Amino acid sequence: MTDADLIGAWLDGDLRLDDLRDRMGLSGVQIRRVRLAAAEAAAAELGRLAVEAEALAEFGRSTDDLVEATRRRDED
């Protein structure tokens, strides 16, 4: 397995952090950096998902407005 594969397995929960350290030969400082990078990536992904959720909510509101306008037009 490549280092990227090992880190991916750790992120997926298939590899314990201690095993990652041992298999990659990482020091304590390097493990902290890997954990920090993973946390930063997770935070960025959560931010992206929040923006996507807001865009979908806005689309839903726009769709609701269109449906309401069509309903009012049909009633007239």
PDB file with SEQRES, HELIX, SHEET and CRYST1 records, atoms N, CA, C and O in Angstrom:
SEQRES   1 A   76  MET THR ASP ALA ASP LEU ILE GLY ALA TRP LEU ASP GLY          
SEQRES   2 A   76  ASP LEU ARG LEU ASP ASP LEU ARG ASP ARG MET GLY LEU          
SEQRES   3 A   76  SER GLY VAL GLN ILE ARG ARG VAL ARG LEU ALA ALA ALA          
SEQRES   4 A   76  GLU ALA ALA ALA ALA GLU LEU GLY ARG LEU ALA VAL GLU          
SEQRES   5 A   76  ALA GLU ALA LEU ALA GLU PHE GLY ARG SER THR ASP ASP          
SEQRES   6 A   76  LEU VAL GLU ALA THR ARG ARG ARG ASP GLU ASP                  
HELIX    1 AA1 ASP A    3  LEU A   11  1                                   9    
HELIX    2 AA2 LEU A   17  MET A   24  1                                   8    
HELIX    3 AA3 GLY A   28  GLU A   75  1                                  48    
CRYST1    1.000    1.000    1.000  90.00  90.00  90.00 P 1           1          
ATOM      1  N   MET A   1       0.839  -1.192   0.000  1.00  0.00           N  
ATOM      2  CA  MET A   1       0.000   0.000   0.000  1.00  0.00           C  
ATOM      3  C   MET A   1       0.878   1.247   0.000  1.00  0.00           C  
ATOM      4  O   MET A   1       1.926   1.291   0.644  1.00  0.00           O  
ATOM      5  N   THR A   2       0.430   2.244  -0.727  1.00  0.00           N  
ATOM      6  CA  THR A   2       1.141   3.519  -0.726  1.00  0.00           C  
ATOM      7  C   THR A   2       0.764   4.301   0.528  1.00  0.00           C  
ATOM      8  O   THR A   2      -0.181   3.949   1.234  1.00  0.00           O  
ATOM      9  N   ASP A   3       1.515   5.365   0.794  1.00  0.00           N  
ATOM     10  CA  ASP A   3       1.189   6.213   1.939  1.00  0.00           C  
ATOM     11  C   ASP A   3      -0.217   6.782   1.806  1.00  0.00           C  
ATOM     12  O   ASP A   3      -0.955   6.873   2.787  1.00  0.00           O  
ATOM     13  N   ALA A   4      -0.580   7.163   0.587  1.00  0.00           N  
ATOM     14  CA  ALA A   4      -1.924   7.708   0.362  1.00  0.00           C  
ATOM     15  C   ALA A   4      -2.991   6.659   0.665  1.00  0.00           C  
ATOM     16  O   ALA A   4      -4.037   6.981   1.227  1.00  0.00           O  
ATOM     17  N   ASP A   5      -2.726   5.402   0.292  1.00  0.00           N  
ATOM     18  CA  ASP A   5      -3.667   4.320   0.591  1.00  0.00           C  
ATOM     19  C   ASP A   5      -3.812   4.126   2.095  1.00  0.00           C  
ATOM     20  O   ASP A   5      -4.917   3.935   2.601  1.00  0.00           O  
ATOM     21  N   LEU A   6      -2.692   4.178   2.803  1.00  0.00           N  
ATOM     22  CA  LEU A   6      -2.722   4.009   4.255  1.00  0.00           C  
ATOM     23  C   LEU A   6      -3.501   5.137   4.925  1.00  0.00           C  
ATOM     24  O   LEU A   6      -4.312   4.895   5.819  1.00  0.00           O  
ATOM     25  N   ILE A   7      -3.250   6.363   4.488  1.00  0.00           N  
ATOM     26  CA  ILE A   7      -3.975   7.500   5.063  1.00  0.00           C  
ATOM     27  C   ILE A   7      -5.455   7.395   4.729  1.00  0.00           C  
ATOM     28  O   ILE A   7      -6.305   7.682   5.571  1.00  0.00           O  
ATOM     29  N   GLY A   8      -5.763   6.989   3.513  1.00  0.00           N  
ATOM     30  CA  GLY A   8      -7.161   6.794   3.131  1.00  0.00           C  
ATOM     31  C   GLY A   8      -7.832   5.740   3.992  1.00  0.00           C  
ATOM     32  O   GLY A   8      -8.978   5.913   4.407  1.00  0.00           O  
ATOM     33  N   ALA A   9      -7.123   4.640   4.266  1.00  0.00           N  
ATOM     34  CA  ALA A   9      -7.674   3.584   5.121  1.00  0.00           C  
ATOM     35  C   ALA A   9      -7.910   4.109   6.531  1.00  0.00           C  
ATOM     36  O   ALA A   9      -8.909   3.768   7.165  1.00  0.00           O  
ATOM     37  N   TRP A  10      -6.993   4.937   7.020  1.00  0.00           N  
ATOM     38  CA  TRP A  10      -7.168   5.530   8.346  1.00  0.00           C  
ATOM     39  C   TRP A  10      -8.379   6.459   8.364  1.00  0.00           C  
ATOM     40  O   TRP A  10      -9.183   6.414   9.295  1.00  0.00           O  
ATOM     41  N   LEU A  11      -8.512   7.301   7.338  1.00  0.00           N  
ATOM     42  CA  LEU A  11      -9.651   8.220   7.274  1.00  0.00           C  
ATOM     43  C   LEU A  11     -10.975   7.466   7.179  1.00  0.00           C  
ATOM     44  O   LEU A  11     -11.992   7.919   7.703  1.00  0.00           O  
ATOM     45  N   ASP A  12     -10.957   6.315   6.510  1.00  0.00           N  
ATOM     46  CA  ASP A  12     -12.168   5.497   6.377  1.00  0.00           C  
ATOM     47  C   ASP A  12     -12.462   4.689   7.631  1.00  0.00           C  
ATOM     48  O   ASP A  12     -13.515   4.060   7.736  1.00  0.00           O  
ATOM     49  N   GLY A  13     -11.533   4.704   8.582  1.00  0.00           N  
ATOM     50  CA  GLY A  13     -11.727   3.947   9.815  1.00  0.00           C  
ATOM     51  C   GLY A  13     -11.287   2.499   9.713  1.00  0.00           C  
ATOM     52  O   GLY A  13     -11.571   1.698  10.604  1.00  0.00           O  
ATOM     53  N   ASP A  14     -10.594   2.155   8.630  1.00  0.00           N  
ATOM     54  CA  ASP A  14     -10.141   0.779   8.435  1.00  0.00           C  
ATOM     55  C   ASP A  14      -8.753   0.524   9.019  1.00  0.00           C  
ATOM     56  O   ASP A  14      -8.283  -0.614   9.034  1.00  0.00           O  
ATOM     57  N   LEU A  15      -8.104   1.571   9.495  1.00  0.00           N  
ATOM     58  CA  LEU A  15      -6.754   1.443  10.036  1.00  0.00           C  
ATOM     59  C   LEU A  15      -6.661   2.338  11.264  1.00  0.00           C  
ATOM     60  O   LEU A  15      -7.032   3.511  11.224  1.00  0.00           O  
ATOM     61  N   ARG A  16      -6.161   1.770  12.349  1.00  0.00           N  
ATOM     62  CA  ARG A  16      -5.999   2.566  13.576  1.00  0.00           C  
ATOM     63  C   ARG A  16      -4.845   3.554  13.409  1.00  0.00           C  
ATOM     64  O   ARG A  16      -3.928   3.325  12.619  1.00  0.00           O  
ATOM     65  N   LEU A  17      -4.901   4.639  14.152  1.00  0.00           N  
ATOM     66  CA  LEU A  17      -3.859   5.656  14.071  1.00  0.00           C  
ATOM     67  C   LEU A  17      -2.498   5.075  14.456  1.00  0.00           C  
ATOM     68  O   LEU A  17      -1.492   5.399  13.825  1.00  0.00           O  
ATOM     69  N   ASP A  18      -2.454   4.229  15.471  1.00  0.00           N  
ATOM     70  CA  ASP A  18      -1.190   3.596  15.863  1.00  0.00           C  
ATOM     71  C   ASP A  18      -0.622   2.744  14.730  1.00  0.00           C  
ATOM     72  O   ASP A  18       0.587   2.737  14.498  1.00  0.00           O  
ATOM     73  N   ASP A  19      -1.495   2.032  14.032  1.00  0.00           N  
ATOM     74  CA  ASP A  19      -1.043   1.209  12.904  1.00  0.00           C  
ATOM     75  C   ASP A  19      -0.535   2.085  11.762  1.00  0.00           C  
ATOM     76  O   ASP A  19       0.451   1.749  11.106  1.00  0.00           O  
ATOM     77  N   LEU A  20      -1.209   3.202  11.529  1.00  0.00           N  
ATOM     78  CA  LEU A  20      -0.756   4.145  10.500  1.00  0.00           C  
ATOM     79  C   LEU A  20       0.646   4.638  10.833  1.00  0.00           C  
ATOM     80  O   LEU A  20       1.530   4.663   9.976  1.00  0.00           O  
ATOM     81  N   ARG A  21       0.835   5.030  12.089  1.00  0.00           N  
ATOM     82  CA  ARG A  21       2.144   5.518  12.526  1.00  0.00           C  
ATOM     83  C   ARG A  21       3.213   4.452  12.326  1.00  0.00           C  
ATOM     84  O   ARG A  21       4.288   4.731  11.797  1.00  0.00           O  
ATOM     85  N   ASP A  22       2.910   3.231  12.751  1.00  0.00           N  
ATOM     86  CA  ASP A  22       3.896   2.155  12.644  1.00  0.00           C  
ATOM     87  C   ASP A  22       4.210   1.808  11.192  1.00  0.00           C  
ATOM     88  O   ASP A  22       5.375   1.631  10.837  1.00  0.00           O  
ATOM     89  N   ARG A  23       3.194   1.710  10.359  1.00  0.00           N  
ATOM     90  CA  ARG A  23       3.402   1.289   8.966  1.00  0.00           C  
ATOM     91  C   ARG A  23       4.087   2.364   8.134  1.00  0.00           C  
ATOM     92  O   ARG A  23       4.810   2.058   7.186  1.00  0.00           O  
ATOM     93  N   MET A  24       3.854   3.637   8.496  1.00  0.00           N  
ATOM     94  CA  MET A  24       4.490   4.721   7.741  1.00  0.00           C  
ATOM     95  C   MET A  24       5.771   5.208   8.412  1.00  0.00           C  
ATOM     96  O   MET A  24       6.519   5.990   7.826  1.00  0.00           O  
ATOM     97  N   GLY A  25       6.027   4.751   9.634  1.00  0.00           N  
ATOM     98  CA  GLY A  25       7.221   5.173  10.353  1.00  0.00           C  
ATOM     99  C   GLY A  25       7.181   6.642  10.740  1.00  0.00           C  
ATOM    100  O   GLY A  25       8.191   7.340  10.645  1.00  0.00           O  
ATOM    101  N   LEU A  26       6.022   7.111  11.175  1.00  0.00           N  
ATOM    102  CA  LEU A  26       5.852   8.524  11.497  1.00  0.00           C  
ATOM    103  C   LEU A  26       6.192   8.815  12.955  1.00  0.00           C  
ATOM    104  O   LEU A  26       6.021   7.970  13.833  1.00  0.00           O  
ATOM    105  N   SER A  27       6.675  10.030  13.186  1.00  0.00           N  
ATOM    106  CA  SER A  27       6.935  10.481  14.551  1.00  0.00           C  
ATOM    107  C   SER A  27       5.647  11.048  15.140  1.00  0.00           C  
ATOM    108  O   SER A  27       4.648  11.213  14.439  1.00  0.00           O  
ATOM    109  N   GLY A  28       5.685  11.340  16.421  1.00  0.00           N  
ATOM    110  CA  GLY A  28       4.523  11.931  17.082  1.00  0.00           C  
ATOM    111  C   GLY A  28       4.118  13.258  16.452  1.00  0.00           C  
ATOM    112  O   GLY A  28       2.931  13.536  16.285  1.00  0.00           O  
ATOM    113  N   VAL A  29       5.109  14.074  16.105  1.00  0.00           N  
ATOM    114  CA  VAL A  29       4.823  15.369  15.478  1.00  0.00           C  
ATOM    115  C   VAL A  29       4.171  15.159  14.115  1.00  0.00           C  
ATOM    116  O   VAL A  29       3.222  15.861  13.764  1.00  0.00           O  
ATOM    117  N   GLN A  30       4.668  14.211  13.359  1.00  0.00           N  
ATOM    118  CA  GLN A  30       4.091  13.939  12.041  1.00  0.00           C  
ATOM    119  C   GLN A  30       2.658  13.425  12.158  1.00  0.00           C  
ATOM    120  O   GLN A  30       1.805  13.771  11.341  1.00  0.00           O  
ATOM    121  N   ILE A  31       2.392  12.600  13.172  1.00  0.00           N  
ATOM    122  CA  ILE A  31       1.024  12.113  13.387  1.00  0.00           C  
ATOM    123  C   ILE A  31       0.106  13.282  13.714  1.00  0.00           C  
ATOM    124  O   ILE A  31      -1.016  13.348  13.211  1.00  0.00           O  
ATOM    125  N   ARG A  32       0.569  14.203  14.550  1.00  0.00           N  
ATOM    126  CA  ARG A  32      -0.248  15.386  14.867  1.00  0.00           C  
ATOM    127  C   ARG A  32      -0.531  16.198  13.606  1.00  0.00           C  
ATOM    128  O   ARG A  32      -1.630  16.728  13.440  1.00  0.00           O  
ATOM    129  N   ARG A  33       0.450  16.296  12.728  1.00  0.00           N  
ATOM    130  CA  ARG A  33       0.246  17.027  11.469  1.00  0.00           C  
ATOM    131  C   ARG A  33      -0.767  16.316  10.572  1.00  0.00           C  
ATOM    132  O   ARG A  33      -1.596  16.963   9.932  1.00  0.00           O  
ATOM    133  N   VAL A  34      -0.699  14.991  10.529  1.00  0.00           N  
ATOM    134  CA  VAL A  34      -1.674  14.225   9.739  1.00  0.00           C  
ATOM    135  C   VAL A  34      -3.071  14.441  10.306  1.00  0.00           C  
ATOM    136  O   VAL A  34      -4.020  14.661   9.553  1.00  0.00           O  
ATOM    137  N   ARG A  35      -3.202  14.381  11.628  1.00  0.00           N  
ATOM    138  CA  ARG A  35      -4.512  14.584  12.263  1.00  0.00           C  
ATOM    139  C   ARG A  35      -5.028  16.001  12.012  1.00  0.00           C  
ATOM    140  O   ARG A  35      -6.214  16.192  11.743  1.00  0.00           O  
ATOM    141  N   LEU A  36      -4.141  16.994  12.098  1.00  0.00           N  
ATOM    142  CA  LEU A  36      -4.540  18.374  11.846  1.00  0.00           C  
ATOM    143  C   LEU A  36      -4.979  18.552  10.397  1.00  0.00           C  
ATOM    144  O   LEU A  36      -5.989  19.203  10.129  1.00  0.00           O  
ATOM    145  N   ALA A  37      -4.226  17.979   9.467  1.00  0.00           N  
ATOM    146  CA  ALA A  37      -4.596  18.080   8.050  1.00  0.00           C  
ATOM    147  C   ALA A  37      -5.944  17.415   7.797  1.00  0.00           C  
ATOM    148  O   ALA A  37      -6.758  17.927   7.028  1.00  0.00           O  
ATOM    149  N   ALA A  38      -6.181  16.279   8.440  1.00  0.00           N  
ATOM    150  CA  ALA A  38      -7.473  15.594   8.286  1.00  0.00           C  
ATOM    151  C   ALA A  38      -8.601  16.442   8.859  1.00  0.00           C  
ATOM    152  O   ALA A  38      -9.678  16.524   8.269  1.00  0.00           O  
ATOM    153  N   ALA A  39      -8.361  17.070  10.001  1.00  0.00           N  
ATOM    154  CA  ALA A  39      -9.383  17.930  10.607  1.00  0.00           C  
ATOM    155  C   ALA A  39      -9.668  19.142   9.725  1.00  0.00           C  
ATOM    156  O   ALA A  39     -10.824  19.535   9.564  1.00  0.00           O  
ATOM    157  N   GLU A  40      -8.628  19.730   9.157  1.00  0.00           N  
ATOM    158  CA  GLU A  40      -8.818  20.875   8.264  1.00  0.00           C  
ATOM    159  C   GLU A  40      -9.588  20.475   7.014  1.00  0.00           C  
ATOM    160  O   GLU A  40     -10.455  21.216   6.550  1.00  0.00           O  
ATOM    161  N   ALA A  41      -9.275  19.311   6.473  1.00  0.00           N  
ATOM    162  CA  ALA A  41      -9.994  18.828   5.287  1.00  0.00           C  
ATOM    163  C   ALA A  41     -11.459  18.566   5.619  1.00  0.00           C  
ATOM    164  O   ALA A  41     -12.345  18.868   4.820  1.00  0.00           O  
ATOM    165  N   ALA A  42     -11.707  18.008   6.793  1.00  0.00           N  
ATOM    166  CA  ALA A  42     -13.092  17.747   7.206  1.00  0.00           C  
ATOM    167  C   ALA A  42     -13.850  19.059   7.389  1.00  0.00           C  
ATOM    168  O   ALA A  42     -15.011  19.162   6.995  1.00  0.00           O  
ATOM    169  N   ALA A  43     -13.208  20.052   7.979  1.00  0.00           N  
ATOM    170  CA  ALA A  43     -13.855  21.351   8.165  1.00  0.00           C  
ATOM    171  C   ALA A  43     -14.163  22.004   6.817  1.00  0.00           C  
ATOM    172  O   ALA A  43     -15.229  22.594   6.639  1.00  0.00           O  
ATOM    173  N   ALA A  44     -13.242  21.898   5.882  1.00  0.00           N  
ATOM    174  CA  ALA A  44     -13.476  22.459   4.548  1.00  0.00           C  
ATOM    175  C   ALA A  44     -14.641  21.750   3.865  1.00  0.00           C  
ATOM    176  O   ALA A  44     -15.465  22.390   3.212  1.00  0.00           O  
ATOM    177  N   GLU A  45     -14.709  20.437   4.015  1.00  0.00           N  
ATOM    178  CA  GLU A  45     -15.806  19.668   3.415  1.00  0.00           C  
ATOM    179  C   GLU A  45     -17.139  20.049   4.054  1.00  0.00           C  
ATOM    180  O   GLU A  45     -18.147  20.177   3.360  1.00  0.00           O  
ATOM    181  N   LEU A  46     -17.146  20.228   5.368  1.00  0.00           N  
ATOM    182  CA  LEU A  46     -18.379  20.654   6.037  1.00  0.00           C  
ATOM    183  C   LEU A  46     -18.811  22.036   5.553  1.00  0.00           C  
ATOM    184  O   LEU A  46     -20.002  22.286   5.365  1.00  0.00           O  
ATOM    185  N   GLY A  47     -17.855  22.924   5.355  1.00  0.00           N  
ATOM    186  CA  GLY A  47     -18.180  24.242   4.825  1.00  0.00           C  
ATOM    187  C   GLY A  47     -18.762  24.158   3.427  1.00  0.00           C  
ATOM    188  O   GLY A  47     -19.727  24.853   3.108  1.00  0.00           O  
ATOM    189  N   ARG A  48     -18.179  23.311   2.595  1.00  0.00           N  
ATOM    190  CA  ARG A  48     -18.689  23.128   1.240  1.00  0.00           C  
ATOM    191  C   ARG A  48     -20.101  22.563   1.273  1.00  0.00           C  
ATOM    192  O   ARG A  48     -20.967  22.997   0.514  1.00  0.00           O  
ATOM    193  N   LEU A  49     -20.329  21.602   2.147  1.00  0.00           N  
ATOM    194  CA  LEU A  49     -21.663  21.010   2.258  1.00  0.00           C  
ATOM    195  C   LEU A  49     -22.685  22.024   2.760  1.00  0.00           C  
ATOM    196  O   LEU A  49     -23.838  22.010   2.329  1.00  0.00           O  
ATOM    197  N   ALA A  50     -22.272  22.898   3.663  1.00  0.00           N  
ATOM    198  CA  ALA A  50     -23.184  23.927   4.162  1.00  0.00           C  
ATOM    199  C   ALA A  50     -23.584  24.880   3.038  1.00  0.00           C  
ATOM    200  O   ALA A  50     -24.748  25.265   2.932  1.00  0.00           O  
ATOM    201  N   VAL A  51     -22.625  25.257   2.206  1.00  0.00           N  
ATOM    202  CA  VAL A  51     -22.926  26.130   1.068  1.00  0.00           C  
ATOM    203  C   VAL A  51     -23.857  25.418   0.096  1.00  0.00           C  
ATOM    204  O   VAL A  51     -24.805  26.013  -0.418  1.00  0.00           O  
ATOM    205  N   GLU A  52     -23.582  24.142  -0.151  1.00  0.00           N  
ATOM    206  CA  GLU A  52     -24.431  23.363  -1.051  1.00  0.00           C  
ATOM    207  C   GLU A  52     -25.849  23.232  -0.489  1.00  0.00           C  
ATOM    208  O   GLU A  52     -26.825  23.337  -1.231  1.00  0.00           O  
ATOM    209  N   ALA A  53     -25.959  23.003   0.809  1.00  0.00           N  
ATOM    210  CA  ALA A  53     -27.279  22.880   1.437  1.00  0.00           C  
ATOM    211  C   ALA A  53     -28.053  24.190   1.319  1.00  0.00           C  
ATOM    212  O   ALA A  53     -29.256  24.178   1.060  1.00  0.00           O  
ATOM    213  N   GLU A  54     -27.375  25.307   1.506  1.00  0.00           N  
ATOM    214  CA  GLU A  54     -28.041  26.606   1.386  1.00  0.00           C  
ATOM    215  C   GLU A  54     -28.490  26.846  -0.051  1.00  0.00           C  
ATOM    216  O   GLU A  54     -29.578  27.373  -0.283  1.00  0.00           O  
ATOM    217  N   ALA A  55     -27.659  26.464  -1.012  1.00  0.00           N  
ATOM    218  CA  ALA A  55     -28.043  26.624  -2.420  1.00  0.00           C  
ATOM    219  C   ALA A  55     -29.261  25.769  -2.746  1.00  0.00           C  
ATOM    220  O   ALA A  55     -30.163  26.213  -3.457  1.00  0.00           O  
ATOM    221  N   LEU A  56     -29.289  24.548  -2.231  1.00  0.00           N  
ATOM    222  CA  LEU A  56     -30.449  23.683  -2.462  1.00  0.00           C  
ATOM    223  C   LEU A  56     -31.696  24.240  -1.788  1.00  0.00           C  
ATOM    224  O   LEU A  56     -32.790  24.168  -2.347  1.00  0.00           O  
ATOM    225  N   ALA A  57     -31.537  24.793  -0.590  1.00  0.00           N  
ATOM    226  CA  ALA A  57     -32.677  25.396   0.101  1.00  0.00           C  
ATOM    227  C   ALA A  57     -33.205  26.590  -0.688  1.00  0.00           C  
ATOM    228  O   ALA A  57     -34.417  26.773  -0.809  1.00  0.00           O  
ATOM    229  N   GLU A  58     -32.298  27.399  -1.222  1.00  0.00           N  
ATOM    230  CA  GLU A  58     -32.717  28.550  -2.030  1.00  0.00           C  
ATOM    231  C   GLU A  58     -33.435  28.076  -3.285  1.00  0.00           C  
ATOM    232  O   GLU A  58     -34.443  28.660  -3.682  1.00  0.00           O  
ATOM    233  N   PHE A  59     -32.928  27.032  -3.906  1.00  0.00           N  
ATOM    234  CA  PHE A  59     -33.598  26.464  -5.075  1.00  0.00           C  
ATOM    235  C   PHE A  59     -34.996  25.990  -4.696  1.00  0.00           C  
ATOM    236  O   PHE A  59     -35.951  26.195  -5.445  1.00  0.00           O  
ATOM    237  N   GLY A  60     -35.114  25.358  -3.535  1.00  0.00           N  
ATOM    238  CA  GLY A  60     -36.421  24.899  -3.063  1.00  0.00           C  
ATOM    239  C   GLY A  60     -37.378  26.053  -2.847  1.00  0.00           C  
ATOM    240  O   GLY A  60     -38.553  25.971  -3.204  1.00  0.00           O  
ATOM    241  N   ARG A  61     -36.869  27.144  -2.255  1.00  0.00           N  
ATOM    242  CA  ARG A  61     -37.716  28.329  -2.045  1.00  0.00           C  
ATOM    243  C   ARG A  61     -38.143  28.917  -3.386  1.00  0.00           C  
ATOM    244  O   ARG A  61     -39.295  29.317  -3.553  1.00  0.00           O  
ATOM    245  N   SER A  62     -37.221  28.969  -4.333  1.00  0.00           N  
ATOM    246  CA  SER A  62     -37.549  29.499  -5.660  1.00  0.00           C  
ATOM    247  C   SER A  62     -38.600  28.630  -6.334  1.00  0.00           C  
ATOM    248  O   SER A  62     -39.524  29.138  -6.969  1.00  0.00           O  
ATOM    249  N   THR A  63     -38.454  27.325  -6.194  1.00  0.00           N  
ATOM    250  CA  THR A  63     -39.427  26.401  -6.779  1.00  0.00           C  
ATOM    251  C   THR A  63     -40.788  26.581  -6.130  1.00  0.00           C  
ATOM    252  O   THR A  63     -41.810  26.585  -6.816  1.00  0.00           O  
ATOM    253  N   ASP A  64     -40.807  26.729  -4.802  1.00  0.00           N  
ATOM    254  CA  ASP A  64     -42.070  26.953  -4.094  1.00  0.00           C  
ATOM    255  C   ASP A  64     -42.739  28.239  -4.575  1.00  0.00           C  
ATOM    256  O   ASP A  64     -43.955  28.276  -4.766  1.00  0.00           O  
ATOM    257  N   ASP A  65     -41.944  29.291  -4.769  1.00  0.00           N  
ATOM    258  CA  ASP A  65     -42.491  30.558  -5.265  1.00  0.00           C  
ATOM    259  C   ASP A  65     -43.085  30.386  -6.658  1.00  0.00           C  
ATOM    260  O   ASP A  65     -44.149  30.930  -6.955  1.00  0.00           O  
ATOM    261  N   LEU A  66     -42.403  29.636  -7.504  1.00  0.00           N  
ATOM    262  CA  LEU A  66     -42.888  29.397  -8.861  1.00  0.00           C  
ATOM    263  C   LEU A  66     -44.196  28.607  -8.833  1.00  0.00           C  
ATOM    264  O   LEU A  66     -45.127  28.915  -9.577  1.00  0.00           O  
ATOM    265  N   VAL A  67     -44.260  27.602  -7.985  1.00  0.00           N  
ATOM    266  CA  VAL A  67     -45.484  26.803  -7.863  1.00  0.00           C  
ATOM    267  C   VAL A  67     -46.630  27.677  -7.370  1.00  0.00           C  
ATOM    268  O   VAL A  67     -47.745  27.592  -7.885  1.00  0.00           O  
ATOM    269  N   GLU A  68     -46.361  28.511  -6.380  1.00  0.00           N  
ATOM    270  CA  GLU A  68     -47.404  29.399  -5.841  1.00  0.00           C  
ATOM    271  C   GLU A  68     -47.868  30.399  -6.899  1.00  0.00           C  
ATOM    272  O   GLU A  68     -49.066  30.653  -7.023  1.00  0.00           O  
ATOM    273  N   ALA A  69     -46.942  30.963  -7.656  1.00  0.00           N  
ATOM    274  CA  ALA A  69     -47.319  31.909  -8.707  1.00  0.00           C  
ATOM    275  C   ALA A  69     -48.157  31.217  -9.778  1.00  0.00           C  
ATOM    276  O   ALA A  69     -49.120  31.793 -10.285  1.00  0.00           O  
ATOM    277  N   THR A  70     -47.797  29.996 -10.120  1.00  0.00           N  
ATOM    278  CA  THR A  70     -48.569  29.236 -11.113  1.00  0.00           C  
ATOM    279  C   THR A  70     -49.965  28.934 -10.585  1.00  0.00           C  
ATOM    280  O   THR A  70     -50.949  29.034 -11.318  1.00  0.00           O  
ATOM    281  N   ARG A  71     -50.047  28.565  -9.313  1.00  0.00           N  
ATOM    282  CA  ARG A  71     -51.347  28.276  -8.701  1.00  0.00           C  
ATOM    283  C   ARG A  71     -52.238  29.515  -8.730  1.00  0.00           C  
ATOM    284  O   ARG A  71     -53.415  29.430  -9.078  1.00  0.00           O  
ATOM    285  N   ARG A  72     -51.674  30.666  -8.363  1.00  0.00           N  
ATOM    286  CA  ARG A  72     -52.456  31.911  -8.368  1.00  0.00           C  
ATOM    287  C   ARG A  72     -52.899  32.269  -9.781  1.00  0.00           C  
ATOM    288  O   ARG A  72     -54.029  32.711  -9.988  1.00  0.00           O  
ATOM    289  N   ARG A  73     -52.017  32.079 -10.745  1.00  0.00           N  
ATOM    290  CA  ARG A  73     -52.364  32.373 -12.129  1.00  0.00           C  
ATOM    291  C   ARG A  73     -53.507  31.475 -12.592  1.00  0.00           C  
ATOM    292  O   ARG A  73     -54.438  31.931 -13.255  1.00  0.00           O  
ATOM    293  N   ASP A  74     -53.427  30.199 -12.237  1.00  0.00           N  
ATOM    294  CA  ASP A  74     -54.469  29.254 -12.642  1.00  0.00           C  
ATOM    295  C   ASP A  74     -55.805  29.562 -11.979  1.00  0.00           C  
ATOM    296  O   ASP A  74     -56.856  29.284 -12.556  1.00  0.00           O  
ATOM    297  N   GLU A  75     -55.780  30.131 -10.778  1.00  0.00           N  
ATOM    298  CA  GLU A  75     -57.021  30.482 -10.084  1.00  0.00           C  
ATOM    299  C   GLU A  75     -57.692  31.690 -10.724  1.00  0.00           C  
ATOM    300  O   GLU A  75     -58.914  31.830 -10.679  1.00  0.00           O  
ATOM    301  N   ASP A  76     -56.888  32.554 -11.315  1.00  0.00           N  
ATOM    302  CA  ASP A  76     -57.441  33.780 -11.938  1.00  0.00           C  
ATOM    303  C   ASP A  76     -58.092  33.501 -13.226  1.00  0.00           C  
ATOM    304  O   ASP A  76     -58.603  34.418 -13.871  1.00  0.00           O  
TER     305      ASP A  76                                                      
END                                                                             
